[in-house]
mmCIF file of C-alpha atoms in Angstrom:
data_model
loop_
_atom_site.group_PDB
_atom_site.id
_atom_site.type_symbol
_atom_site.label_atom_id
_atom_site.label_comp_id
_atom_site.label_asym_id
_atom_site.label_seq_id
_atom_site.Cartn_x
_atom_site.Cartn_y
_atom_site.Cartn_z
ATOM 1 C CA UNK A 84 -125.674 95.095 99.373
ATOM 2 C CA UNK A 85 -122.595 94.412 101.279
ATOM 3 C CA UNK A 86 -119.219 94.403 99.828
ATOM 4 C CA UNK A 87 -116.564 92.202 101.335
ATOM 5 C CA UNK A 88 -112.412 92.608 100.789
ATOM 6 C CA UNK A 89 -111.111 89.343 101.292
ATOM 7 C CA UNK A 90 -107.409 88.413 100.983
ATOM 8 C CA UNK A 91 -105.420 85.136 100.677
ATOM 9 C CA UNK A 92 -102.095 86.525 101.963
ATOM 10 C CA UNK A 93 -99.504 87.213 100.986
ATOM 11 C CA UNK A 94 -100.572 87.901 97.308
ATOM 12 C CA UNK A 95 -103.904 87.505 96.283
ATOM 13 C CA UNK A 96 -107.205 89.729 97.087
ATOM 14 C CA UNK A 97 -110.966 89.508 96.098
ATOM 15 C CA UNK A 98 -113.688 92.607 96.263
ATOM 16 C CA UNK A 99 -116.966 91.043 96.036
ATOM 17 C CA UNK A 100 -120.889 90.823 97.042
ATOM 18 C CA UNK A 101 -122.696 87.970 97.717
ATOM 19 C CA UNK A 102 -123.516 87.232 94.020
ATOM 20 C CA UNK A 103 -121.214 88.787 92.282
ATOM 21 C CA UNK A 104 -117.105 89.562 91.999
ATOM 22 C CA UNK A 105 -116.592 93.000 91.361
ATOM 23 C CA UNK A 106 -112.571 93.315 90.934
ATOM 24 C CA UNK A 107 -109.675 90.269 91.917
ATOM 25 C CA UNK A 108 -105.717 90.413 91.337
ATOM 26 C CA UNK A 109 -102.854 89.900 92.710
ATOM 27 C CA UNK A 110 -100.119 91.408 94.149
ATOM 28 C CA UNK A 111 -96.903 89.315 93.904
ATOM 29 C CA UNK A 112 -93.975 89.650 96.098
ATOM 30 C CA UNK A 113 -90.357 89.242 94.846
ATOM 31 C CA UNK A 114 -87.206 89.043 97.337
ATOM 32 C CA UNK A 115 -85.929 92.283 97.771
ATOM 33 C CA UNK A 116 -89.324 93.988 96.880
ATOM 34 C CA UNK A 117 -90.941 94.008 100.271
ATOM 35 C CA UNK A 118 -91.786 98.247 100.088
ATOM 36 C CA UNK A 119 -92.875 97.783 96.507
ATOM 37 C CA UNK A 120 -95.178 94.905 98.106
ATOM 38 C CA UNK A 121 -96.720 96.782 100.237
ATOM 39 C CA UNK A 122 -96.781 99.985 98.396
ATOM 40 C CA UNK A 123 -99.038 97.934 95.965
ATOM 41 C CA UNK A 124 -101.238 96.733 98.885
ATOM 42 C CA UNK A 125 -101.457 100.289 99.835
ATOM 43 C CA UNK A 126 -103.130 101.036 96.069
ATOM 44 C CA UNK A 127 -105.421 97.894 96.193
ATOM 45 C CA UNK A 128 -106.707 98.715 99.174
ATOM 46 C CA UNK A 129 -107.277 102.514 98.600
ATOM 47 C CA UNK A 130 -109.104 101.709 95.515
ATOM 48 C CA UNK A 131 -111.736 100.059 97.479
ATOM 49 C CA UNK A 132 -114.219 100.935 99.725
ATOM 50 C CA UNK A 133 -115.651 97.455 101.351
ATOM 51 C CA UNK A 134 -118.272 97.116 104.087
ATOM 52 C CA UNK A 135 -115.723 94.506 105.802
ATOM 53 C CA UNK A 136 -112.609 93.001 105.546
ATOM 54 C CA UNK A 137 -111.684 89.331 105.510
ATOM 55 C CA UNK A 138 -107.923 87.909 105.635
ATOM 56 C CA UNK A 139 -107.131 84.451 106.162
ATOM 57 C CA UNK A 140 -105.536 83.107 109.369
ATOM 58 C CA UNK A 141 -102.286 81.925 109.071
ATOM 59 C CA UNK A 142 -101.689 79.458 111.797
ATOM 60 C CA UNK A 143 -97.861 77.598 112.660
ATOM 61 C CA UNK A 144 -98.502 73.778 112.400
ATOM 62 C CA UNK A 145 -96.198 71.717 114.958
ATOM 63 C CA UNK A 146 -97.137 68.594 113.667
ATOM 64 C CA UNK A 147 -96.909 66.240 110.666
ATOM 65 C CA UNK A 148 -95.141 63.345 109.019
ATOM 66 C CA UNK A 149 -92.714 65.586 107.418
ATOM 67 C CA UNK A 150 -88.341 65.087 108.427
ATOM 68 C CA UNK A 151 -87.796 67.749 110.743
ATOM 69 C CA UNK A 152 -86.130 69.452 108.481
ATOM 70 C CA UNK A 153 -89.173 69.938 106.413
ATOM 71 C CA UNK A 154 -91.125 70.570 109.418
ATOM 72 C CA UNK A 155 -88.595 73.712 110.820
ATOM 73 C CA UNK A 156 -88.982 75.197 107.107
ATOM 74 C CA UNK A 157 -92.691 74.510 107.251
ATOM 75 C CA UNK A 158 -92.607 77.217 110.249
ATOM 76 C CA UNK A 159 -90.037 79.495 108.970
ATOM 77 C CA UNK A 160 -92.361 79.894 105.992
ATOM 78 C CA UNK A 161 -95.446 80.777 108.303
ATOM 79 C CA UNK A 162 -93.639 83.044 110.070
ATOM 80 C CA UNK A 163 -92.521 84.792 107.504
ATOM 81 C CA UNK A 164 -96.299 84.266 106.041
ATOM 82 C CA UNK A 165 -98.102 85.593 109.267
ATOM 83 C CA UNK A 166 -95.801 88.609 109.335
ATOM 84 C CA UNK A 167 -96.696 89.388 105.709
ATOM 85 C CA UNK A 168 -100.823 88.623 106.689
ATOM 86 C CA UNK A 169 -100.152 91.030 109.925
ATOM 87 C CA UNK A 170 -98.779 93.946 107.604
ATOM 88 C CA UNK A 171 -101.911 93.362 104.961
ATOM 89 C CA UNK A 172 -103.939 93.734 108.042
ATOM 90 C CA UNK A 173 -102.401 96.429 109.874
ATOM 91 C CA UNK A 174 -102.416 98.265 106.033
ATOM 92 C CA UNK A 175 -106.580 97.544 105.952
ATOM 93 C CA UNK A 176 -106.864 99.388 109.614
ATOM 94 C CA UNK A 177 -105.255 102.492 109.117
ATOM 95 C CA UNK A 178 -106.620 102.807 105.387
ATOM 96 C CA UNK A 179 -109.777 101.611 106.490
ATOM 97 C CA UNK A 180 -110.959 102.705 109.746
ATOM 98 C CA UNK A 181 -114.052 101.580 111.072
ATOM 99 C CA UNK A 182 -114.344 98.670 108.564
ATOM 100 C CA UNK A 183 -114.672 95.845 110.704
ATOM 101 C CA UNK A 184 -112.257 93.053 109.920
ATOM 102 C CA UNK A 185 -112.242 89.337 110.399
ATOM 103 C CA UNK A 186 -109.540 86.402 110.305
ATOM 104 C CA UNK A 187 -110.843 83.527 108.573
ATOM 105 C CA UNK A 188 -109.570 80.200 109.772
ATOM 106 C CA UNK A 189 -108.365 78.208 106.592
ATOM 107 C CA UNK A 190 -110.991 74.991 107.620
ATOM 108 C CA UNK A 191 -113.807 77.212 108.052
ATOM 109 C CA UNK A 192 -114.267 78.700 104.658
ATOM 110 C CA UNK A 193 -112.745 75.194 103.152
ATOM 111 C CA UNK A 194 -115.686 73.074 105.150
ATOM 112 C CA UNK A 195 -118.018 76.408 104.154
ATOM 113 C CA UNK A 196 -117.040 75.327 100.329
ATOM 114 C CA UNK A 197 -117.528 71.663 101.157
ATOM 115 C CA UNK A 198 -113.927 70.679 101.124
ATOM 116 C CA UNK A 199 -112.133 67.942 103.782
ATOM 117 C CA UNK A 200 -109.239 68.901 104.774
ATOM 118 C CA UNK A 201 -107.830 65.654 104.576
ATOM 119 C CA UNK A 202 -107.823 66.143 100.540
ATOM 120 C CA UNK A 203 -104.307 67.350 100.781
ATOM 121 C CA UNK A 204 -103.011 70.586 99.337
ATOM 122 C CA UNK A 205 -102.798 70.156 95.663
ATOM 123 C CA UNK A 206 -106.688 68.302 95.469
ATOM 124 C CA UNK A 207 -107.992 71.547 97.597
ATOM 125 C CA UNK A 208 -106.376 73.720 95.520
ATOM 126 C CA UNK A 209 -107.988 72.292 92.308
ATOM 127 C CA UNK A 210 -111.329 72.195 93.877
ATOM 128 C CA UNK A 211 -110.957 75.778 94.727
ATOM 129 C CA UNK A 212 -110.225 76.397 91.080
ATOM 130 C CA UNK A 213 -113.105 74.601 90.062
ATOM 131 C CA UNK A 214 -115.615 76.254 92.400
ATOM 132 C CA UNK A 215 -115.252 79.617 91.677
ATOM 133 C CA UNK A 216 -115.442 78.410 87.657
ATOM 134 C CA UNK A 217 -118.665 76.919 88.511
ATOM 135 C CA UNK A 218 -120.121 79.670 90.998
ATOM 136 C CA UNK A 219 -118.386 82.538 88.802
ATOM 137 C CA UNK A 220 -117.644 81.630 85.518
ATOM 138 C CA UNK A 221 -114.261 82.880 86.188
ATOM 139 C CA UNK A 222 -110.826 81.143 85.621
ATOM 140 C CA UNK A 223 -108.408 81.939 88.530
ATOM 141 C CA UNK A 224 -105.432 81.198 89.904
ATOM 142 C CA UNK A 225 -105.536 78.975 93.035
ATOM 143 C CA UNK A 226 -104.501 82.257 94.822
ATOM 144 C CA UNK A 227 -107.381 84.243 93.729
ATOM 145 C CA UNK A 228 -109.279 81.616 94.015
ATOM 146 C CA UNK A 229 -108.714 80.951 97.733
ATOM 147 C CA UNK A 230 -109.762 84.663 98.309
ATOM 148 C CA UNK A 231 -112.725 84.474 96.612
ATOM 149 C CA UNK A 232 -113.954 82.069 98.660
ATOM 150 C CA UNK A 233 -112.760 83.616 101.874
ATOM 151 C CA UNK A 234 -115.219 86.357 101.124
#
């Protein structure tokens, strides 16, 4: 049976098989805390021996109705965001060599779960909630949630 790792960066992480989730958590991040972050990640990730890694893509958006404003601290945050995936991954590498890893793009495993996109953030969220209640009898937070179904 194949065990993947999958990870909704920046803070949440799934180990799991095909049927069945064997450990989820979180690993929160607090300003000022970055080497406490990622000494965490470094103790989730040794505790776990998966056949293959999964991380979410993190991808800057350039477009929208948003004020600029909004939009230039839309891409400040997923810069920041993509710097904090990029250190998860480069953490899963060197702990884990050999494990092949994948980015998952954000619309594949949504469309995989059967949700559009054009829900909007807050209704995909929710829906993610509900799945993995349904699929796992579990009750997540959207975070964990989002991993889960990245695996």
């Amino acid at each position: 049976m194949i065990t993947v790792f999958s990870v909704d960066p920046p803070v949440a992480w799934s180990l799991m098989t095909e049927h069945k989730i064997l450990a989820r958590g979180r690993v929160p991040i607090r300003k000022g805390t970055e080497a406490a972050w990622t000494a965490r990640w470094i103790d989730v990730i040794n505790a776990h021996s998966p056949d293959i890694v999964g991380i979410e893509g993190v991808h800057l958006r350039t477009y929208g109705d948003d004020e600029p404003y909004v939009r230039t601290a839309k891409q400040r945050g997923a810069i920041v965001l993509a710097r904090r995936a990029g250190i998860i991954e480069g953490l899963c590498r060197v702990l884990r060599p050999g494990v092949p890893i994948e980015i998952v793009d954000t619309g594949d495993w949504r469309e995989t779960s059967g949700f559009k996109e054009k829900w909007g953030r807050v209704r995909l969220k929710d829906a993610a909630i509900a799945l993995v209640k349904q699929l796992y009898g579990l009750n997540v937070t959207h975070d964990e949630a989002d991993a889960i179904l990245i695996g």
